């Protein structure tokens, strides 16, 4: 009897193993393990509040594997790739990439598995905001210099990026306007090559109010801009070259007032404060009773040697 029981037990165990194997085979055949490749935005975490990321890769590639049914339900937005910057120092850091996956998904590899992160000290500067106009007012109407409030913004970020800033602007688009208007516009920041920098910076406030005066067109006259200088260059130097940008401006007013002027002068520029090649942003001296077309402020490039 014992032999009969042992034989039956063996058959039962074998049958169970065969059933498990058949189930596993069917499951695998119907829902196989597959691989997938995702491109995921790289985040940063736990960086000290007095530091800021100056440079980092924007994306990493993650190869994963999972059952076909699992992969069918997830997208790249269900993954997170990040670097832990709790131990980061100013300068270049090589930091491993960590990946958080949905349940049932296994990471095969991450490319790159380590990334260079440039950390810089946060500094702040205050800079004026200038309008960047496009389009035109309606025929018979003129646009005067927009008023921006506040006229300056506080910009915080890595010193290496702050040093690259050349323009802090707001876009103002005219579409046949016949009257003055007020709008709130986001700040844009660019370097000398026109590359946007605002994504790396904190701007306070990040939007400003722009009042755009639109008036019925008055008689106008184009005048050459002449820089007004005071003082003398330091250390027996001399002014080698002066460039004004733009060179001319449109002045509006009654004809009897416009006829009195052949040039439009800048506010005084003190030569004693200049050294080498200096770019000075300066207001124009607008004669009383006249109105200035765009711009009201010009750049004067002075080369002293």
mmCIF file of N, CA and C in Angstrom, residues 188-276:
data_model
loop_
_atom_site.group_PDB
_atom_site.id
_atom_site.type_symbol
_atom_site.label_atom_id
_atom_site.label_comp_id
_atom_site.label_asym_id
_atom_site.label_seq_id
_atom_site.Cartn_x
_atom_site.Cartn_y
_atom_site.Cartn_z
ATOM 1 N N UNK A 188 11.961 88.453 -20.992
ATOM 2 C CA UNK A 188 12.867 87.580 -21.740
ATOM 3 C C UNK A 188 14.290 88.103 -21.583
ATOM 4 N N UNK A 189 15.239 87.172 -21.459
ATOM 5 C CA UNK A 189 16.636 87.544 -21.226
ATOM 6 C C UNK A 189 17.507 86.843 -22.267
ATOM 7 N N UNK A 190 18.442 87.593 -22.872
ATOM 8 C CA UNK A 190 19.273 87.047 -23.943
ATOM 9 C C UNK A 190 20.741 87.397 -23.715
ATOM 10 N N UNK A 191 21.625 86.561 -24.317
ATOM 11 C CA UNK A 191 23.046 86.892 -24.338
ATOM 12 C C UNK A 191 23.374 87.590 -25.653
ATOM 13 N N UNK A 192 24.662 87.849 -25.884
ATOM 14 C CA UNK A 192 25.065 88.621 -27.057
ATOM 15 C C UNK A 192 24.751 87.909 -28.366
ATOM 16 N N UNK A 193 24.658 86.573 -28.340
ATOM 17 C CA UNK A 193 24.347 85.803 -29.547
ATOM 18 C C UNK A 193 22.848 85.598 -29.742
ATOM 19 N N UNK A 194 22.048 86.175 -28.845
ATOM 20 C CA UNK A 194 20.605 86.014 -28.962
ATOM 21 C C UNK A 194 20.059 84.747 -28.347
ATOM 22 N N UNK A 195 20.877 84.042 -27.566
ATOM 23 C CA UNK A 195 20.415 82.820 -26.909
ATOM 24 C C UNK A 195 19.585 83.172 -25.679
ATOM 25 N N UNK A 196 18.406 82.557 -25.494
ATOM 26 C CA UNK A 196 17.597 82.838 -24.298
ATOM 27 C C UNK A 196 18.244 82.257 -23.051
ATOM 28 N N UNK A 197 18.187 83.009 -21.949
ATOM 29 C CA UNK A 197 18.826 82.596 -20.700
ATOM 30 C C UNK A 197 17.845 82.449 -19.550
ATOM 31 N N UNK A 198 16.581 82.854 -19.729
ATOM 32 C CA UNK A 198 15.679 82.939 -18.581
ATOM 33 C C UNK A 198 15.413 81.596 -17.913
ATOM 34 N N UNK A 199 15.574 80.474 -18.633
ATOM 35 C CA UNK A 199 15.313 79.169 -18.018
ATOM 36 C C UNK A 199 16.313 78.839 -16.913
ATOM 37 N N UNK A 200 17.469 79.517 -16.927
ATOM 38 C CA UNK A 200 18.505 79.257 -15.924
ATOM 39 C C UNK A 200 18.468 80.266 -14.781
ATOM 40 N N UNK A 201 17.515 81.190 -14.828
ATOM 41 C CA UNK A 201 17.534 82.316 -13.902
ATOM 42 C C UNK A 201 16.204 82.449 -13.166
ATOM 43 N N UNK A 202 16.268 83.139 -12.018
ATOM 44 C CA UNK A 202 15.062 83.508 -11.282
ATOM 45 C C UNK A 202 14.859 85.005 -11.452
ATOM 46 N N UNK A 203 13.683 85.382 -11.935
ATOM 47 C CA UNK A 203 13.407 86.777 -12.263
ATOM 48 C C UNK A 203 12.277 87.278 -11.374
ATOM 49 N N UNK A 204 12.510 88.426 -10.727
ATOM 50 C CA UNK A 204 11.506 88.984 -9.825
ATOM 51 C C UNK A 204 11.283 90.468 -10.129
ATOM 52 N N UNK A 205 10.095 90.861 -10.614
ATOM 53 C CA UNK A 205 9.009 89.982 -11.053
ATOM 54 C C UNK A 205 9.308 89.399 -12.423
ATOM 55 N N UNK A 206 8.621 88.327 -12.784
ATOM 56 C CA UNK A 206 8.874 87.709 -14.086
ATOM 57 C C UNK A 206 7.949 88.244 -15.178
ATOM 58 N N UNK A 207 7.013 89.131 -14.796
ATOM 59 C CA UNK A 207 6.201 89.853 -15.783
ATOM 60 C C UNK A 207 6.136 91.320 -15.378
ATOM 61 N N UNK A 208 5.936 92.197 -16.360
ATOM 62 C CA UNK A 208 5.818 93.634 -16.092
ATOM 63 C C UNK A 208 4.641 94.192 -16.889
ATOM 64 N N UNK A 209 4.157 95.350 -16.448
ATOM 65 C CA UNK A 209 3.104 96.043 -17.188
ATOM 66 C C UNK A 209 3.737 96.989 -18.204
ATOM 67 N N UNK A 210 3.235 96.948 -19.427
ATOM 68 C CA UNK A 210 3.749 97.807 -20.493
ATOM 69 C C UNK A 210 2.608 98.685 -21.003
ATOM 70 N N UNK A 211 2.815 100.007 -20.907
ATOM 71 C CA UNK A 211 1.846 100.958 -21.455
ATOM 72 C C UNK A 211 2.394 101.465 -22.781
ATOM 73 N N UNK A 212 1.623 101.263 -23.848
ATOM 74 C CA UNK A 212 2.060 101.646 -25.192
ATOM 75 C C UNK A 212 1.224 102.838 -25.659
ATOM 76 N N UNK A 213 1.825 104.053 -25.702
ATOM 77 C CA UNK A 213 1.065 105.225 -26.163
ATOM 78 C C UNK A 213 0.920 105.220 -27.692
ATOM 79 N N UNK A 214 -0.301 105.305 -28.162
ATOM 80 C CA UNK A 214 -0.581 105.401 -29.597
ATOM 81 C C UNK A 214 -1.334 106.707 -29.826
ATOM 82 N N UNK A 215 -0.771 107.591 -30.672
ATOM 83 C CA UNK A 215 -1.370 108.907 -30.901
ATOM 84 C C UNK A 215 -1.574 109.133 -32.398
ATOM 85 N N UNK A 216 -2.448 110.099 -32.716
ATOM 86 C CA UNK A 216 -2.576 110.495 -34.118
ATOM 87 C C UNK A 216 -1.245 111.078 -34.580
ATOM 88 N N UNK A 217 -0.866 110.720 -35.772
ATOM 89 C CA UNK A 217 0.469 111.054 -36.251
ATOM 90 C C UNK A 217 0.633 112.563 -36.422
ATOM 91 N N UNK A 218 1.696 113.079 -35.840
ATOM 92 C CA UNK A 218 2.059 114.482 -35.965
ATOM 93 C C UNK A 218 3.127 114.614 -37.042
ATOM 94 N N UNK A 219 3.411 115.838 -37.486
ATOM 95 C CA UNK A 219 4.576 116.019 -38.351
ATOM 96 C C UNK A 219 5.823 115.463 -37.666
ATOM 97 N N UNK A 220 6.727 114.934 -38.456
ATOM 98 C CA UNK A 220 7.919 114.321 -37.863
ATOM 99 C C UNK A 220 9.150 114.645 -38.689
ATOM 100 N N UNK A 221 10.295 114.444 -38.059
ATOM 101 C CA UNK A 221 11.567 114.710 -38.715
ATOM 102 C C UNK A 221 12.590 113.711 -38.186
ATOM 103 N N UNK A 222 13.361 113.112 -39.102
ATOM 104 C CA UNK A 222 14.414 112.186 -38.684
ATOM 105 C C UNK A 222 15.678 112.977 -38.370
ATOM 106 N N UNK A 223 16.200 112.755 -37.177
ATOM 107 C CA UNK A 223 17.374 113.499 -36.721
ATOM 108 C C UNK A 223 18.516 112.548 -36.417
ATOM 109 N N UNK A 224 19.718 112.987 -36.753
ATOM 110 C CA UNK A 224 20.924 112.234 -36.385
ATOM 111 C C UNK A 224 21.180 112.418 -34.893
ATOM 112 N N UNK A 225 21.551 111.340 -34.223
ATOM 113 C CA UNK A 225 21.845 111.400 -32.786
ATOM 114 C C UNK A 225 23.317 111.729 -32.592
ATOM 115 N N UNK A 226 23.581 112.722 -31.739
ATOM 116 C CA UNK A 226 24.957 113.092 -31.414
ATOM 117 C C UNK A 226 25.189 112.911 -29.915
ATOM 118 N N UNK A 227 26.220 112.157 -29.539
ATOM 119 C CA UNK A 227 26.517 112.001 -28.112
ATOM 120 C C UNK A 227 27.031 113.304 -27.512
ATOM 121 N N UNK A 228 26.602 113.581 -26.293
ATOM 122 C CA UNK A 228 27.072 114.745 -25.533
ATOM 123 C C UNK A 228 28.046 114.236 -24.481
ATOM 124 N N UNK A 229 29.294 114.745 -24.507
ATOM 125 C CA UNK A 229 30.319 114.269 -23.574
ATOM 126 C C UNK A 229 30.700 115.361 -22.583
ATOM 127 N N UNK A 230 31.068 114.902 -21.380
ATOM 128 C CA UNK A 230 31.663 115.787 -20.375
ATOM 129 C C UNK A 230 32.931 115.121 -19.867
ATOM 130 N N UNK A 231 33.801 115.895 -19.237
ATOM 131 C CA UNK A 231 35.016 115.343 -18.663
ATOM 132 C C UNK A 231 36.029 114.945 -19.722
ATOM 133 N N UNK A 232 37.126 114.363 -19.246
ATOM 134 C CA UNK A 232 38.215 113.932 -20.117
ATOM 135 C C UNK A 232 38.532 112.467 -19.845
ATOM 136 N N UNK A 233 39.026 111.734 -20.855
ATOM 137 C CA UNK A 233 39.422 110.341 -20.621
ATOM 138 C C UNK A 233 40.540 110.269 -19.587
ATOM 139 N N UNK A 234 40.595 109.207 -18.776
ATOM 140 C CA UNK A 234 41.619 109.104 -17.731
ATOM 141 C C UNK A 234 43.001 108.809 -18.297
ATOM 142 N N UNK A 235 44.038 109.213 -17.521
ATOM 143 C CA UNK A 235 45.434 108.824 -17.796
ATOM 144 C C UNK A 235 45.889 109.183 -19.203
ATOM 145 N N UNK A 236 45.648 110.414 -19.610
ATOM 146 C CA UNK A 236 46.118 110.908 -20.909
ATOM 147 C C UNK A 236 45.652 110.058 -22.090
ATOM 148 N N UNK A 237 44.534 109.376 -21.939
ATOM 149 C CA UNK A 237 43.989 108.616 -23.058
ATOM 150 C C UNK A 237 43.142 109.534 -23.934
ATOM 151 N N UNK A 238 42.746 109.009 -25.089
ATOM 152 C CA UNK A 238 41.917 109.804 -25.996
ATOM 153 C C UNK A 238 40.784 108.941 -26.537
ATOM 154 N N UNK A 239 39.750 109.618 -26.999
ATOM 155 C CA UNK A 239 38.626 108.913 -27.605
ATOM 156 C C UNK A 239 39.004 108.549 -29.036
ATOM 157 N N UNK A 240 39.062 107.246 -29.314
ATOM 158 C CA UNK A 240 39.441 106.774 -30.644
ATOM 159 C C UNK A 240 38.239 106.652 -31.566
ATOM 160 N N UNK A 241 37.125 106.150 -31.034
ATOM 161 C CA UNK A 241 35.962 105.909 -31.888
ATOM 162 C C UNK A 241 34.682 105.982 -31.069
ATOM 163 N N UNK A 242 33.626 106.500 -31.697
ATOM 164 C CA UNK A 242 32.306 106.558 -31.064
ATOM 165 C C UNK A 242 31.279 106.018 -32.060
ATOM 166 N N UNK A 243 30.479 105.061 -31.605
ATOM 167 C CA UNK A 243 29.417 104.484 -32.443
ATOM 168 C C UNK A 243 28.098 104.625 -31.692
ATOM 169 N N UNK A 244 27.071 105.117 -32.383
ATOM 170 C CA UNK A 244 25.748 105.283 -31.776
ATOM 171 C C UNK A 244 24.784 104.293 -32.425
ATOM 172 N N UNK A 245 24.019 103.595 -31.610
ATOM 173 C CA UNK A 245 23.051 102.617 -32.104
ATOM 174 C C UNK A 245 21.701 102.847 -31.433
ATOM 175 N N UNK A 246 20.679 103.262 -32.200
ATOM 176 C CA UNK A 246 20.663 103.566 -33.630
ATOM 177 C C UNK A 246 21.278 104.931 -33.917
ATOM 178 N N UNK A 247 21.557 105.196 -35.181
ATOM 179 C CA UNK A 247 22.193 106.463 -35.545
ATOM 180 C C UNK A 247 21.187 107.607 -35.655
ATOM 181 N N UNK A 248 19.922 107.274 -35.940
ATOM 182 C CA UNK A 248 18.906 108.308 -36.144
ATOM 183 C C UNK A 248 17.643 107.945 -35.378
ATOM 184 N N UNK A 249 16.792 108.962 -35.169
ATOM 185 C CA UNK A 249 15.538 108.753 -34.455
ATOM 186 C C UNK A 249 14.484 109.678 -35.043
ATOM 187 N N UNK A 250 13.213 109.295 -34.892
ATOM 188 C CA UNK A 250 12.100 110.098 -35.408
ATOM 189 C C UNK A 250 11.576 110.992 -34.292
ATOM 190 N N UNK A 251 11.512 112.300 -34.569
ATOM 191 C CA UNK A 251 11.005 113.259 -33.599
ATOM 192 C C UNK A 251 9.679 113.821 -34.110
ATOM 193 N N UNK A 252 8.650 113.852 -33.238
ATOM 194 C CA UNK A 252 7.317 114.321 -33.608
ATOM 195 C C UNK A 252 7.031 115.659 -32.925
ATOM 196 N N UNK A 253 6.299 116.516 -33.623
ATOM 197 C CA UNK A 253 5.909 117.793 -33.043
ATOM 198 C C UNK A 253 5.438 118.756 -34.118
ATOM 199 N N UNK A 254 5.166 119.996 -33.715
ATOM 200 C CA UNK A 254 4.757 121.002 -34.691
ATOM 201 C C UNK A 254 5.958 121.381 -35.554
ATOM 202 N N UNK A 255 5.670 121.746 -36.826
ATOM 203 C CA UNK A 255 6.758 122.034 -37.756
ATOM 204 C C UNK A 255 7.672 123.138 -37.239
ATOM 205 N N UNK A 256 7.093 124.164 -36.634
ATOM 206 C CA UNK A 256 7.936 125.278 -36.183
ATOM 207 C C UNK A 256 8.926 124.845 -35.114
ATOM 208 N N UNK A 257 8.600 123.785 -34.358
ATOM 209 C CA UNK A 257 9.539 123.260 -33.364
ATOM 210 C C UNK A 257 10.560 122.331 -34.011
ATOM 211 N N UNK A 258 10.105 121.491 -34.927
ATOM 212 C CA UNK A 258 11.020 120.543 -35.574
ATOM 213 C C UNK A 258 12.082 121.260 -36.393
ATOM 214 N N UNK A 259 11.717 122.375 -37.030
ATOM 215 C CA UNK A 259 12.662 123.083 -37.891
ATOM 216 C C UNK A 259 13.823 123.692 -37.116
ATOM 217 N N UNK A 260 13.703 123.771 -35.805
ATOM 218 C CA UNK A 260 14.775 124.357 -34.992
ATOM 219 C C UNK A 260 15.900 123.356 -34.705
ATOM 220 N N UNK A 261 15.721 122.108 -35.103
ATOM 221 C CA UNK A 261 16.682 121.071 -34.706
ATOM 222 C C UNK A 261 17.155 120.269 -35.910
ATOM 223 N N UNK A 262 18.485 120.145 -36.011
ATOM 224 C CA UNK A 262 19.094 119.282 -37.026
ATOM 225 C C UNK A 262 19.688 118.022 -36.406
ATOM 226 N N UNK A 263 19.929 118.064 -35.102
ATOM 227 C CA UNK A 263 20.482 116.913 -34.381
ATOM 228 C C UNK A 263 19.684 116.709 -33.101
ATOM 229 N N UNK A 264 19.824 115.513 -32.556
ATOM 230 C CA UNK A 264 19.259 115.227 -31.245
ATOM 231 C C UNK A 264 20.393 114.702 -30.375
ATOM 232 N N UNK A 265 20.628 115.370 -29.252
ATOM 233 C CA UNK A 265 21.759 115.025 -28.399
ATOM 234 C C UNK A 265 21.343 114.045 -27.306
ATOM 235 N N UNK A 266 22.326 113.287 -26.860
ATOM 236 C CA UNK A 266 22.105 112.402 -25.711
ATOM 237 C C UNK A 266 22.274 113.198 -24.424
ATOM 238 N N UNK A 267 21.845 112.606 -23.327
ATOM 239 C CA UNK A 267 22.213 113.158 -22.028
ATOM 240 C C UNK A 267 23.733 113.034 -21.880
ATOM 241 N N UNK A 268 24.373 113.883 -21.072
ATOM 242 C CA UNK A 268 25.837 113.879 -20.994
ATOM 243 C C UNK A 268 26.419 112.531 -20.565
ATOM 244 N N UNK A 269 27.529 112.162 -21.215
ATOM 245 C CA UNK A 269 28.293 110.955 -20.879
ATOM 246 C C UNK A 269 29.641 111.399 -20.333
ATOM 247 N N UNK A 270 29.987 110.942 -19.139
ATOM 248 C CA UNK A 270 31.221 111.366 -18.471
ATOM 249 C C UNK A 270 32.387 110.507 -18.957
ATOM 250 N N UNK A 271 33.289 111.105 -19.747
ATOM 251 C CA UNK A 271 34.428 110.364 -20.294
ATOM 252 C C UNK A 271 35.405 109.918 -19.217
ATOM 253 N N UNK A 272 35.439 110.621 -18.095
ATOM 254 C CA UNK A 272 36.395 110.266 -17.037
ATOM 255 C C UNK A 272 36.062 108.923 -16.398
ATOM 256 N N UNK A 273 34.840 108.417 -16.623
ATOM 257 C CA UNK A 273 34.425 107.146 -16.037
ATOM 258 C C UNK A 273 34.604 105.976 -17.002
ATOM 259 N N UNK A 274 35.151 106.252 -18.194
ATOM 260 C CA UNK A 274 35.254 105.210 -19.212
ATOM 261 C C UNK A 274 36.684 104.717 -19.337
ATOM 262 N N UNK A 275 36.820 103.438 -19.696
ATOM 263 C CA UNK A 275 38.144 102.843 -19.883
ATOM 264 C C UNK A 275 38.021 101.735 -20.921
ATOM 265 N N UNK A 276 38.904 101.757 -21.921
ATOM 266 C CA UNK A 276 38.806 100.752 -22.967
ATOM 267 C C UNK A 276 37.575 100.988 -23.824
#
